[in-house]
Short mmCIF file of C-alpha atoms and ligand atoms in Angstrom, two decimals:
data_model
loop_
_atom_site.label_atom_id
_atom_site.label_comp_id
_atom_site.label_asym_id
_atom_site.label_seq_id
_atom_site.Cartn_x
_atom_site.Cartn_y
_atom_site.Cartn_z
CA UNK Y 279 78.21 38.16 -45.61
CA UNK Y 280 79.96 35.16 -43.58
CA UNK Y 281 78.32 35.87 -40.48
CA UNK Y 282 76.98 32.58 -38.88
CA UNK Y 283 78.39 30.71 -41.75
CA UNK Y 284 79.31 27.19 -41.14
CA UNK Y 285 82.69 26.55 -42.38
CA UNK Y 286 84.81 23.48 -41.89
CA UNK Y 287 88.13 24.34 -42.41
CA UNK Y 288 90.84 21.37 -43.61
CA UNK Y 289 94.30 22.33 -42.89
CA UNK Y 290 97.02 19.82 -44.85
CA UNK Y 291 100.66 19.35 -44.04
CA UNK Y 292 102.58 22.45 -45.36
CA UNK Y 293 104.90 25.08 -43.83
CA UNK Y 294 101.82 27.45 -45.04
CA UNK Y 295 99.64 25.92 -42.29
CA UNK Y 296 100.59 29.24 -40.04
CA UNK Y 297 98.65 31.06 -42.54
CA UNK Y 298 95.47 28.90 -41.57
CA UNK Y 299 95.77 29.98 -38.16
CA UNK Y 300 95.17 33.82 -39.63
CA UNK Y 301 92.50 32.38 -41.83
CA UNK Y 302 90.62 30.85 -38.75
CA UNK Y 303 91.02 34.01 -36.93
CA UNK Y 304 89.88 36.11 -39.40
CA UNK Y 305 86.85 34.12 -40.55
CA UNK Y 306 86.06 33.94 -36.54
CA UNK Y 307 85.97 37.64 -36.36
CA UNK Y 308 83.83 38.07 -39.38
CA UNK Y 309 81.14 35.86 -37.38
CA UNK Y 310 81.87 32.45 -39.07
CA UNK Y 311 81.27 29.28 -37.05
CA UNK Y 312 84.72 27.47 -38.14
CA UNK Y 313 85.75 23.86 -37.11
CA UNK Y 314 89.34 22.77 -38.06
CA UNK Y 315 90.29 19.37 -39.27
CA UNK Y 316 93.87 18.98 -39.32
CA UNK Y 317 95.72 16.37 -41.16
CA UNK Y 318 98.08 14.40 -39.14
CA UNK Y 319 101.17 15.97 -41.07
CA UNK Y 320 99.78 19.31 -40.43
CA UNK Y 321 99.81 18.62 -36.60
CA UNK Y 322 103.39 18.45 -37.25
CA UNK Y 323 103.49 22.17 -38.20
CA UNK Y 324 101.21 23.59 -35.74
CA UNK Y 325 99.45 22.44 -32.57
CA UNK Y 326 95.66 21.89 -32.59
CA UNK Y 327 95.49 23.60 -29.65
CA UNK Y 328 96.40 26.92 -31.57
CA UNK Y 329 93.45 25.91 -33.77
CA UNK Y 330 91.12 24.87 -30.94
CA UNK Y 331 91.95 28.12 -29.13
CA UNK Y 332 91.27 30.49 -32.37
CA UNK Y 333 88.35 28.64 -33.30
CA UNK Y 334 86.80 28.31 -29.96
CA UNK Y 335 85.94 24.53 -31.22
CA UNK Y 336 87.26 21.36 -30.77
CA UNK Y 337 89.55 20.28 -33.69
CA UNK Y 338 89.46 17.06 -35.42
CA UNK Y 339 92.38 15.33 -36.77
CA UNK Y 340 91.40 11.57 -35.98
CA UNK Y 341 88.69 9.54 -37.78
CA UNK Y 342 88.02 7.48 -35.05
CA UNK Y 343 88.31 9.85 -31.93
CA UNK Y 344 84.52 10.01 -32.01
CA UNK Y 345 83.80 12.83 -29.66
CA UNK Y 346 80.08 12.36 -29.34
CA UNK Y 347 78.64 8.85 -29.34
CA UNK Y 348 75.41 9.91 -30.79
CA UNK Y 349 77.20 10.98 -33.90
CA UNK Y 350 79.69 9.87 -36.38
CA UNK Y 351 81.98 12.67 -36.42
CA UNK Y 352 82.94 13.00 -40.31
CA UNK Y 353 79.31 12.40 -41.29
CA UNK Y 354 78.31 15.04 -38.88
CA UNK Y 355 80.76 17.78 -40.14
CA UNK Y 356 80.12 17.03 -43.33
CA UNK Y 357 76.39 17.52 -43.28
CA UNK Y 358 76.91 20.73 -41.06
CA UNK Y 359 79.08 22.46 -43.06
CA UNK Y 360 77.75 25.47 -45.02
CA UNK Y 361 81.31 25.11 -46.71
CA UNK Y 362 84.59 23.71 -46.93
CA UNK Y 363 87.90 25.04 -47.43
CA UNK Y 364 91.10 23.39 -47.38
CA UNK Y 365 94.15 25.81 -46.93
CA UNK Y 366 96.99 25.33 -47.29
CA UNK Y 367 96.20 22.12 -49.69
CA UNK Y 368 99.17 19.76 -50.50
CA UNK Y 369 99.76 17.97 -53.39
CA UNK Y 370 98.79 14.63 -51.37
CA UNK Y 371 95.15 15.90 -50.52
CA UNK Y 372 94.22 17.32 -54.02
CA UNK Y 373 95.33 13.54 -55.66
CA UNK Y 374 93.28 11.97 -52.79
CA UNK Y 375 90.17 13.59 -53.19
CA UNK Y 376 90.50 13.48 -57.51
CA UNK Y 377 90.82 9.54 -56.81
CA UNK Y 378 88.45 8.95 -54.03
CA UNK Y 379 90.77 8.21 -51.47
CA UNK Y 380 89.10 8.55 -47.90
CA UNK Y 381 91.77 7.72 -45.12
CA UNK Y 382 91.92 10.09 -42.66
CA UNK Y 383 89.47 12.62 -40.79
CA UNK Y 384 89.70 15.34 -43.84
CA UNK Y 385 89.28 13.19 -46.78
CA UNK Y 386 86.44 10.94 -45.39
CA UNK Y 387 84.53 14.12 -44.48
CA UNK Y 388 85.35 15.62 -48.06
CA UNK Y 389 84.09 12.73 -49.73
CA UNK Y 390 80.95 12.54 -47.76
CA UNK Y 391 79.99 16.46 -47.97
CA UNK Y 392 77.63 17.68 -50.23
CA UNK Y 393 78.81 21.57 -49.35
CA UNK Y 394 80.96 23.78 -51.82
CA UNK Y 395 84.65 23.01 -51.48
CA UNK Y 396 87.18 25.68 -51.84
CA UNK Y 397 90.62 24.35 -52.43
CA UNK Y 398 93.69 26.82 -51.88
CA UNK Y 399 96.63 24.87 -53.12
CA UNK Y 400 100.36 25.38 -51.37
CA UNK Y 401 103.34 23.30 -52.80
CA UNK Y 402 107.00 23.92 -54.42
CA UNK Y 403 106.59 25.28 -58.00
CA UNK Y 404 107.25 22.27 -59.32
CA UNK Y 405 105.03 20.13 -57.85
CA UNK Y 406 102.20 22.61 -58.90
CA UNK Y 407 103.30 22.75 -62.39
CA UNK Y 408 103.49 18.34 -62.28
CA UNK Y 409 101.17 16.91 -65.41
CA UNK Y 410 99.67 14.58 -62.52
CA UNK Y 411 98.84 17.59 -60.14
CA UNK Y 412 97.58 19.73 -63.26
CA UNK Y 413 95.39 16.71 -64.43
CA UNK Y 414 93.96 16.32 -60.74
CA UNK Y 415 93.19 19.81 -60.08
CA UNK Y 416 91.21 20.15 -63.84
CA UNK Y 417 89.56 16.88 -62.92
CA UNK Y 418 88.21 18.35 -59.60
CA UNK Y 419 87.36 21.56 -61.18
CA UNK Y 420 85.41 19.93 -63.54
CA UNK Y 421 83.19 18.18 -60.65
CA UNK Y 422 82.63 21.73 -59.35
CA UNK Y 423 85.27 22.11 -56.62
CA UNK Y 424 86.93 25.64 -56.36
CA UNK Y 425 90.48 26.74 -56.88
CA UNK Y 426 92.05 29.73 -55.08
CA UNK Y 427 95.11 29.98 -57.14
CA UNK Y 428 98.41 30.56 -55.13
CA UNK Y 429 100.36 33.20 -55.58
CA UNK Y 430 103.67 33.77 -56.92
CA UNK Y 431 106.94 34.48 -55.16
CA UNK Y 432 109.43 32.99 -52.80
CA UNK Y 433 108.87 29.58 -51.83
CA UNK Y 434 109.65 28.11 -48.48
CA UNK Y 435 111.60 25.49 -50.56
CA UNK Y 436 113.61 28.26 -52.00
CA UNK Y 437 112.05 28.07 -55.43
CA UNK Y 438 111.01 31.60 -56.62
CA UNK Y 439 107.62 30.57 -58.62
CA UNK Y 440 103.99 29.89 -58.26
CA UNK Y 441 102.75 27.80 -55.34
CA UNK Y 442 102.52 30.27 -51.88
CA UNK Y 443 99.33 29.80 -50.44
CA UNK Y 444 97.19 32.78 -51.17
CA UNK Y 445 96.70 35.67 -48.12
CA UNK Y 446 93.85 34.85 -45.93
CA UNK Y 447 92.37 38.23 -46.83
CA UNK Y 448 92.25 37.25 -50.30
CA UNK Y 449 91.13 33.78 -49.84
CA UNK Y 450 87.97 35.27 -47.75
CA UNK Y 451 87.76 38.14 -50.64
CA UNK Y 452 87.34 35.19 -53.16
CA UNK Y 453 84.90 33.53 -51.27
CA UNK Y 454 82.73 36.65 -50.21
CA UNK Y 455 82.73 37.44 -53.73
CA UNK Y 456 81.69 34.11 -54.99
CA UNK Y 457 78.76 34.28 -52.17
CA UNK Y 458 77.48 37.55 -53.38
CA UNK Y 459 77.63 36.36 -57.07
CA UNK Y 460 76.23 32.92 -56.28
CA UNK Y 461 72.55 33.80 -56.73
CA UNK Y 462 72.68 36.41 -59.72
CA UNK Y 463 70.96 33.47 -61.68
CA UNK Y 464 68.87 32.24 -58.93
CA UNK Y 465 65.80 30.69 -60.22
CA UNK Y 466 66.52 31.17 -63.93
CA UNK Y 467 66.56 28.12 -66.25
CA UNK Y 468 69.59 27.93 -68.54
CA UNK Y 469 70.21 25.71 -71.63
CA UNK Y 470 73.55 25.23 -72.97
CA UNK Y 471 74.42 23.17 -76.27
CA UNK Y 472 78.20 21.89 -76.52
CA UNK Y 473 80.27 20.06 -78.45
CA UNK Y 474 80.30 18.57 -81.90
CA UNK Y 475 77.65 16.55 -83.66
CA UNK Y 476 78.03 13.47 -85.66
CA UNK Y 477 76.75 12.88 -88.74
CA UNK Y 478 76.31 8.95 -89.81
CA UNK Y 479 77.97 8.06 -93.04
CA UNK Y 480 77.60 3.97 -92.43
CA UNK Y 481 77.93 2.15 -89.38
CA UNK Y 482 81.45 2.88 -88.63
CA UNK Y 483 82.10 6.32 -90.28
CA UNK Y 484 80.86 9.78 -89.37
CA UNK Y 485 81.56 13.22 -90.09
CA UNK Y 486 82.21 15.84 -87.30
CA UNK Y 487 84.39 18.52 -86.20
CA UNK Y 488 86.93 19.46 -84.00
CA UNK Y 489 84.76 21.10 -80.93
CA UNK Y 490 85.93 19.86 -77.70
CA UNK Y 491 82.77 21.01 -75.53
CA UNK Y 492 85.10 22.77 -73.33
CA UNK Y 493 83.23 26.14 -73.30
CA UNK Y 494 80.14 24.69 -73.40
CA UNK Y 495 80.37 22.70 -70.11
CA UNK Y 496 82.38 25.68 -68.71
CA UNK Y 497 79.20 27.85 -69.27
CA UNK Y 498 77.16 25.01 -68.11
CA UNK Y 499 79.19 24.87 -64.85
CA UNK Y 500 79.53 28.77 -64.20
CA UNK Y 501 75.73 29.20 -64.89
CA UNK Y 502 74.75 26.61 -62.17
CA UNK Y 503 77.43 27.75 -59.57
CA UNK Y 504 75.63 31.06 -60.28
CA UNK Y 505 72.16 29.36 -58.91
CA UNK Y 506 70.85 28.63 -62.41
CA UNK Y 507 68.94 25.41 -63.05
CA UNK Y 508 70.74 23.87 -66.21
CA UNK Y 509 70.27 21.92 -69.04
CA UNK Y 510 73.44 20.87 -70.84
CA UNK Y 511 72.82 19.15 -74.36
CA UNK Y 512 76.01 17.62 -75.52
CA UNK Y 513 77.45 15.96 -78.81
CA UNK Y 514 79.93 13.23 -78.23
CA UNK Y 515 83.10 14.74 -75.92
CA UNK Y 516 85.19 13.59 -73.45
CA UNK Y 517 84.48 16.05 -70.68
CA UNK Y 518 82.86 15.33 -67.73
CA UNK Y 519 80.49 16.83 -65.27
CA UNK Y 520 78.89 16.97 -61.78
CA UNK Y 521 76.87 19.23 -60.31
CA UNK Y 522 73.41 19.19 -58.80
CA UNK Y 523 72.02 21.93 -60.93
CA UNK Y 524 73.26 20.34 -64.11
CA UNK Y 525 70.90 17.81 -66.16
CA UNK Y 526 72.89 16.56 -69.02
CA UNK Y 527 71.33 15.17 -72.07
CA UNK Y 528 73.65 13.13 -74.39
CA UNK Y 529 72.89 13.53 -78.46
CA UNK Y 530 74.64 12.52 -81.51
CA UNK Y 531 73.40 14.27 -84.58
CA UNK Y 532 72.52 17.93 -85.23
CA UNK Y 533 69.01 16.47 -85.76
CA UNK Y 534 68.89 14.80 -82.45
CA UNK Y 535 70.23 18.36 -80.93
CA UNK Y 536 67.52 20.08 -82.62
CA UNK Y 537 64.66 17.78 -81.40
CA UNK Y 538 65.98 17.97 -77.82
CA UNK Y 539 66.60 21.67 -77.65
CA UNK Y 540 63.24 22.58 -79.25
CA UNK Y 541 61.48 19.92 -76.24
CA UNK Y 542 63.07 22.05 -73.66
CA UNK Y 543 62.95 25.66 -75.49
CA UNK Y 544 59.85 26.57 -74.46
CA UNK Y 545 60.63 26.55 -70.69
CA UNK Y 546 63.96 28.05 -70.65
CA UNK Y 547 65.35 31.90 -69.62
CA UNK Y 548 68.58 32.07 -70.85
CA UNK Y 549 69.70 29.75 -74.05
CA UNK Y 550 73.49 29.45 -75.39
CA UNK Y 551 74.33 28.04 -78.11
CA UNK Y 552 78.04 26.77 -77.79
CA UNK Y 553 77.60 23.71 -79.83
CA UNK Y 554 79.43 23.27 -83.07
CA UNK Y 555 76.59 21.66 -85.37
CA UNK Y 556 77.43 20.24 -88.60
CA UNK Y 557 76.09 22.30 -91.32
CA UNK Y 558 75.48 19.45 -93.56
CA UNK Y 559 75.23 15.45 -93.28
CA UNK Y 560 75.27 12.67 -95.97
CA UNK Y 561 72.17 12.38 -97.81
CA UNK Y 562 72.13 8.82 -97.67
CA UNK Y 563 73.22 6.78 -94.46
CA UNK Y 564 74.71 3.37 -95.52
CA UNK Y 565 73.15 0.47 -93.26
CA UNK Y 566 75.89 -1.74 -94.34
CA UNK Y 567 79.86 -0.69 -93.93
CA UNK Y 568 80.73 1.03 -97.32
CA UNK Y 569 83.24 -1.26 -99.24
CA UNK Y 570 85.94 0.60 -101.01
CA UNK Y 571 85.80 0.97 -104.55
CA UNK Y 572 88.55 1.87 -107.02
CA UNK Y 573 88.63 5.96 -108.03
CA UNK Y 574 87.33 8.83 -106.28
CA UNK Y 575 84.55 8.67 -104.18
CA UNK Y 576 81.84 11.69 -103.95
CA UNK Y 577 79.51 11.97 -100.69
CA UNK Y 578 76.03 13.83 -101.28
CA UNK Y 579 75.56 15.96 -98.39
CA UNK Y 580 72.26 17.89 -97.68
CA UNK Y 581 71.91 20.88 -95.21
CA UNK Y 582 70.90 20.34 -91.77
CA UNK Y 583 68.50 22.34 -90.13
CA UNK Y 584 69.90 25.78 -88.82
CA UNK Y 585 68.80 25.12 -85.17
CA UNK Y 586 69.90 28.71 -83.97
CA UNK Y 587 67.87 30.22 -86.48
CA UNK Y 588 64.83 28.09 -85.94
CA UNK Y 589 65.06 28.99 -82.25
CA UNK Y 590 65.22 32.69 -83.10
CA UNK Y 591 62.21 32.45 -85.19
CA UNK Y 592 60.48 31.10 -82.22
CA UNK Y 593 61.61 33.12 -79.77
CA UNK Y 594 59.24 34.36 -76.99
CA UNK Y 595 60.52 36.03 -73.72
CA UNK Y 596 64.07 33.65 -74.03
CA UNK Y 597 67.45 35.26 -74.05
CA UNK Y 598 69.07 33.65 -76.90
CA UNK Y 599 72.94 33.81 -77.63
CA UNK Y 600 74.59 32.31 -80.42
CA UNK Y 601 78.43 31.26 -80.97
CA UNK Y 602 80.31 31.84 -84.17
CA UNK Y 603 83.53 30.76 -84.92
CA UNK Y 604 85.25 32.68 -87.36
CA UNK Y 605 88.71 33.23 -89.30
CA UNK Y 606 88.14 36.43 -91.23
CA UNK Y 607 85.96 39.65 -90.56
CA UNK Y 608 85.02 38.42 -87.22
CA UNK Y 609 82.95 40.99 -85.69
CA UNK Y 610 81.38 41.91 -89.06
CA UNK Y 611 80.41 38.42 -89.52
CA UNK Y 612 79.10 38.30 -85.94
CA UNK Y 613 76.84 41.21 -86.28
CA UNK Y 614 75.46 39.34 -89.39
CA UNK Y 615 74.45 36.21 -87.50
CA UNK Y 616 73.09 38.46 -84.92
CA UNK Y 617 70.63 39.90 -86.78
CA UNK Y 618 69.85 37.09 -89.19
CA UNK Y 619 69.20 34.48 -86.43
CA UNK Y 620 67.23 36.85 -84.26
CA UNK Y 621 69.47 36.61 -81.09
CA UNK Y 622 69.77 38.89 -78.04
CA UNK Y 623 74.05 38.64 -78.06
CA UNK Y 624 76.63 36.59 -79.88
CA UNK Y 625 79.95 35.68 -78.95
CA UNK Y 626 82.59 35.35 -81.65
CA UNK Y 627 85.93 33.99 -81.59
CA UNK Y 628 88.72 34.35 -84.08
CA UNK Y 629 89.68 30.53 -84.17
CA UNK Y 630 92.83 31.31 -86.03
CA UNK Y 631 93.98 33.22 -83.01
CA UNK Y 632 96.34 31.74 -80.54
CA UNK Y 633 94.96 30.32 -77.42
CA UNK Y 634 91.44 30.97 -78.67
CA UNK Y 635 88.83 28.24 -80.09
CA UNK Y 636 88.53 24.58 -80.16
CA UNK Y 637 90.06 22.03 -77.99
CA UNK Y 638 92.12 24.42 -75.55
CA UNK Y 639 91.59 25.24 -72.17
CA UNK Y 640 91.81 28.79 -72.86
CA UNK Y 641 89.74 31.41 -74.92
CA UNK Y 642 89.41 34.95 -76.05
CA UNK Y 643 86.25 36.27 -77.23
CA UNK Y 644 84.00 39.20 -78.35
CA UNK Y 645 80.64 39.67 -76.57
CA UNK Y 646 78.17 41.66 -79.04
CA UNK Y 647 74.66 42.65 -77.73
CA UNK Y 648 71.64 43.71 -79.39
CA UNK Y 649 72.70 47.35 -79.38
CA UNK Y 650 75.88 46.45 -81.06
CA UNK Y 651 77.67 47.16 -77.95
CA UNK Y 652 81.11 44.89 -77.88
CA UNK Y 653 82.92 43.88 -75.22
CA UNK Y 654 86.49 42.03 -75.49
CA UNK Y 655 86.86 39.37 -72.90
CA UNK Y 656 90.86 39.04 -72.69
CA UNK Y 657 92.54 35.70 -72.89
CA UNK Y 658 91.72 33.70 -69.56
CA UNK Y 659 90.50 29.93 -68.97
CA UNK Y 660 87.45 28.92 -70.53
CA UNK Y 661 86.08 28.85 -67.14
CA UNK Y 662 86.66 32.49 -66.28
CA UNK Y 663 85.78 33.87 -69.74
CA UNK Y 664 82.36 31.77 -69.15
CA UNK Y 665 81.95 33.66 -65.87
CA UNK Y 666 82.43 36.73 -67.77
CA UNK Y 667 80.09 35.74 -70.24
CA UNK Y 668 77.29 34.96 -67.96
CA UNK Y 669 77.79 38.32 -66.11
CA UNK Y 670 77.15 39.99 -69.21
CA UNK Y 671 74.28 38.08 -69.90
CA UNK Y 672 72.53 38.83 -66.60
CA UNK Y 673 73.34 42.79 -67.16
CA UNK Y 674 71.88 42.58 -70.83
CA UNK Y 675 68.67 40.27 -69.28
CA UNK Y 676 67.98 43.00 -66.91
CA UNK Y 677 68.25 45.70 -69.13
CA UNK Y 678 65.80 44.18 -71.46
CA UNK Y 679 63.51 43.60 -68.61
CA UNK Y 680 63.61 47.15 -67.45
N1 LIG N 719 74.01 26.81 -85.40
C1 LIG N 719 73.16 25.91 -85.63
N2 LIG N 719 72.60 25.06 -86.30
C2 LIG N 719 73.31 24.63 -87.24
C3 LIG N 719 74.51 25.47 -87.39
C4 LIG N 719 75.17 26.63 -86.65
O1 LIG N 719 72.40 26.10 -84.34
N3 LIG N 719 73.07 23.99 -88.11
C5 LIG N 719 74.72 27.39 -84.34
C6 LIG N 719 75.89 27.07 -83.83
O2 LIG N 719 75.46 26.42 -82.40
C7 LIG N 719 76.46 28.68 -83.12
C8 LIG N 719 75.90 29.64 -84.45
O3 LIG N 719 74.89 28.71 -85.18
O4 LIG N 719 75.54 29.28 -82.00
C9 LIG N 719 77.17 29.83 -85.33
O5 LIG N 719 77.64 28.99 -86.05
P1 LIG N 719 78.88 29.08 -86.99
O6 LIG N 719 78.99 27.50 -87.20
O7 LIG N 719 79.63 29.60 -86.84
O8 LIG N 719 78.01 29.84 -87.98
P2 LIG N 719 76.94 29.50 -89.21
O9 LIG N 719 75.63 30.02 -89.06
O10 LIG N 719 76.50 27.77 -89.62
O11 LIG N 719 77.36 30.08 -90.55
P3 LIG N 719 78.77 29.99 -91.51
O12 LIG N 719 79.08 28.56 -91.58
O13 LIG N 719 78.27 30.60 -92.90
O14 LIG N 719 79.78 30.67 -90.87
#
């Protein structure tokens, strides 16, 4: 899997940099070509010569040490790499990358590369849990960086907790798994809808719901990571995404969403409707701001079109997946929707449960396919739940084709 892969290994200044030596050796033994970039602090822990001997390549640590006058080293390395691994990644390098600082050989290469980047953090447990670091890691994850979570145990600083650099064998395993899985949706066109819709009352008011778009964005990212060409159609959300395989289309109302989805629908292989679409909109959209009056106000509402239903009616070869947010009779209601809307699968969640549903970063769902086979996906980050859902879709898609 790693034979002839061109890997840049970024080593930053932490006690765990000794494990990066083992990682270099193992990657090289697997046939990868490894070039190591060290930060200045890393050179205080391990000498560049160690990495040079293990990788059998020159080691880079000074942006201005241009080894070949024909090339600019950090751009050359950024373009050369099939992937970049940062292990150990300190709080410092994570933060610098998240805000775009490029002040040494490693960070300049990281900003210049288009290759996938795997980050294996190692730091004190309290640093790892600091809101600044949590925020930067999340930001990087949203931009498509891959994290290899640190293990828990005795840390060099004396504390016991999460922050220990994952073992080199496990880092390699994660990357190999990722490479195997990376292509499972290659060539497939996937459409994901995400977020809430806004139904306009007047120029300053609208009706909406609590959907954050996080689940839909996680699905779009996971599908793109699996090699699909993704169209992400989203209502107004605070999420950001930056991935070469994702085309984002922003919409406001249920009607906009209906029109954009139907425009893209005929060419799609998989359609996942994670959006929380309004079922009603105000009958009249006031052009001027409504003035308050004495007494009660009644807003007359009319039904929006059920987009999923309309997709089910027009379905040809698309694998159509709905979502259902329920608070009672979760499975039963999910199954009803699966049949009524002519879906291939439905993902149901009980939004009243702890850790599930809107706004949070975790979810807990049940995936039900056409054969009424139920698969419980336990509480996990929305990113992991998304991967799980897509693996299931891939399997069902293959079963339906064969
Ligand atoms: N949906 C849609 N268009 C709508 C309403 C919902 O496409 N106007 C889709 C959602 O994107 C979701 C699925 O239908 O994939 C289920 O949404 P949900 O609100 O749970 O169910 P409804 O079908 O609206 O049924 P109910 O409100 O009775 O629960």
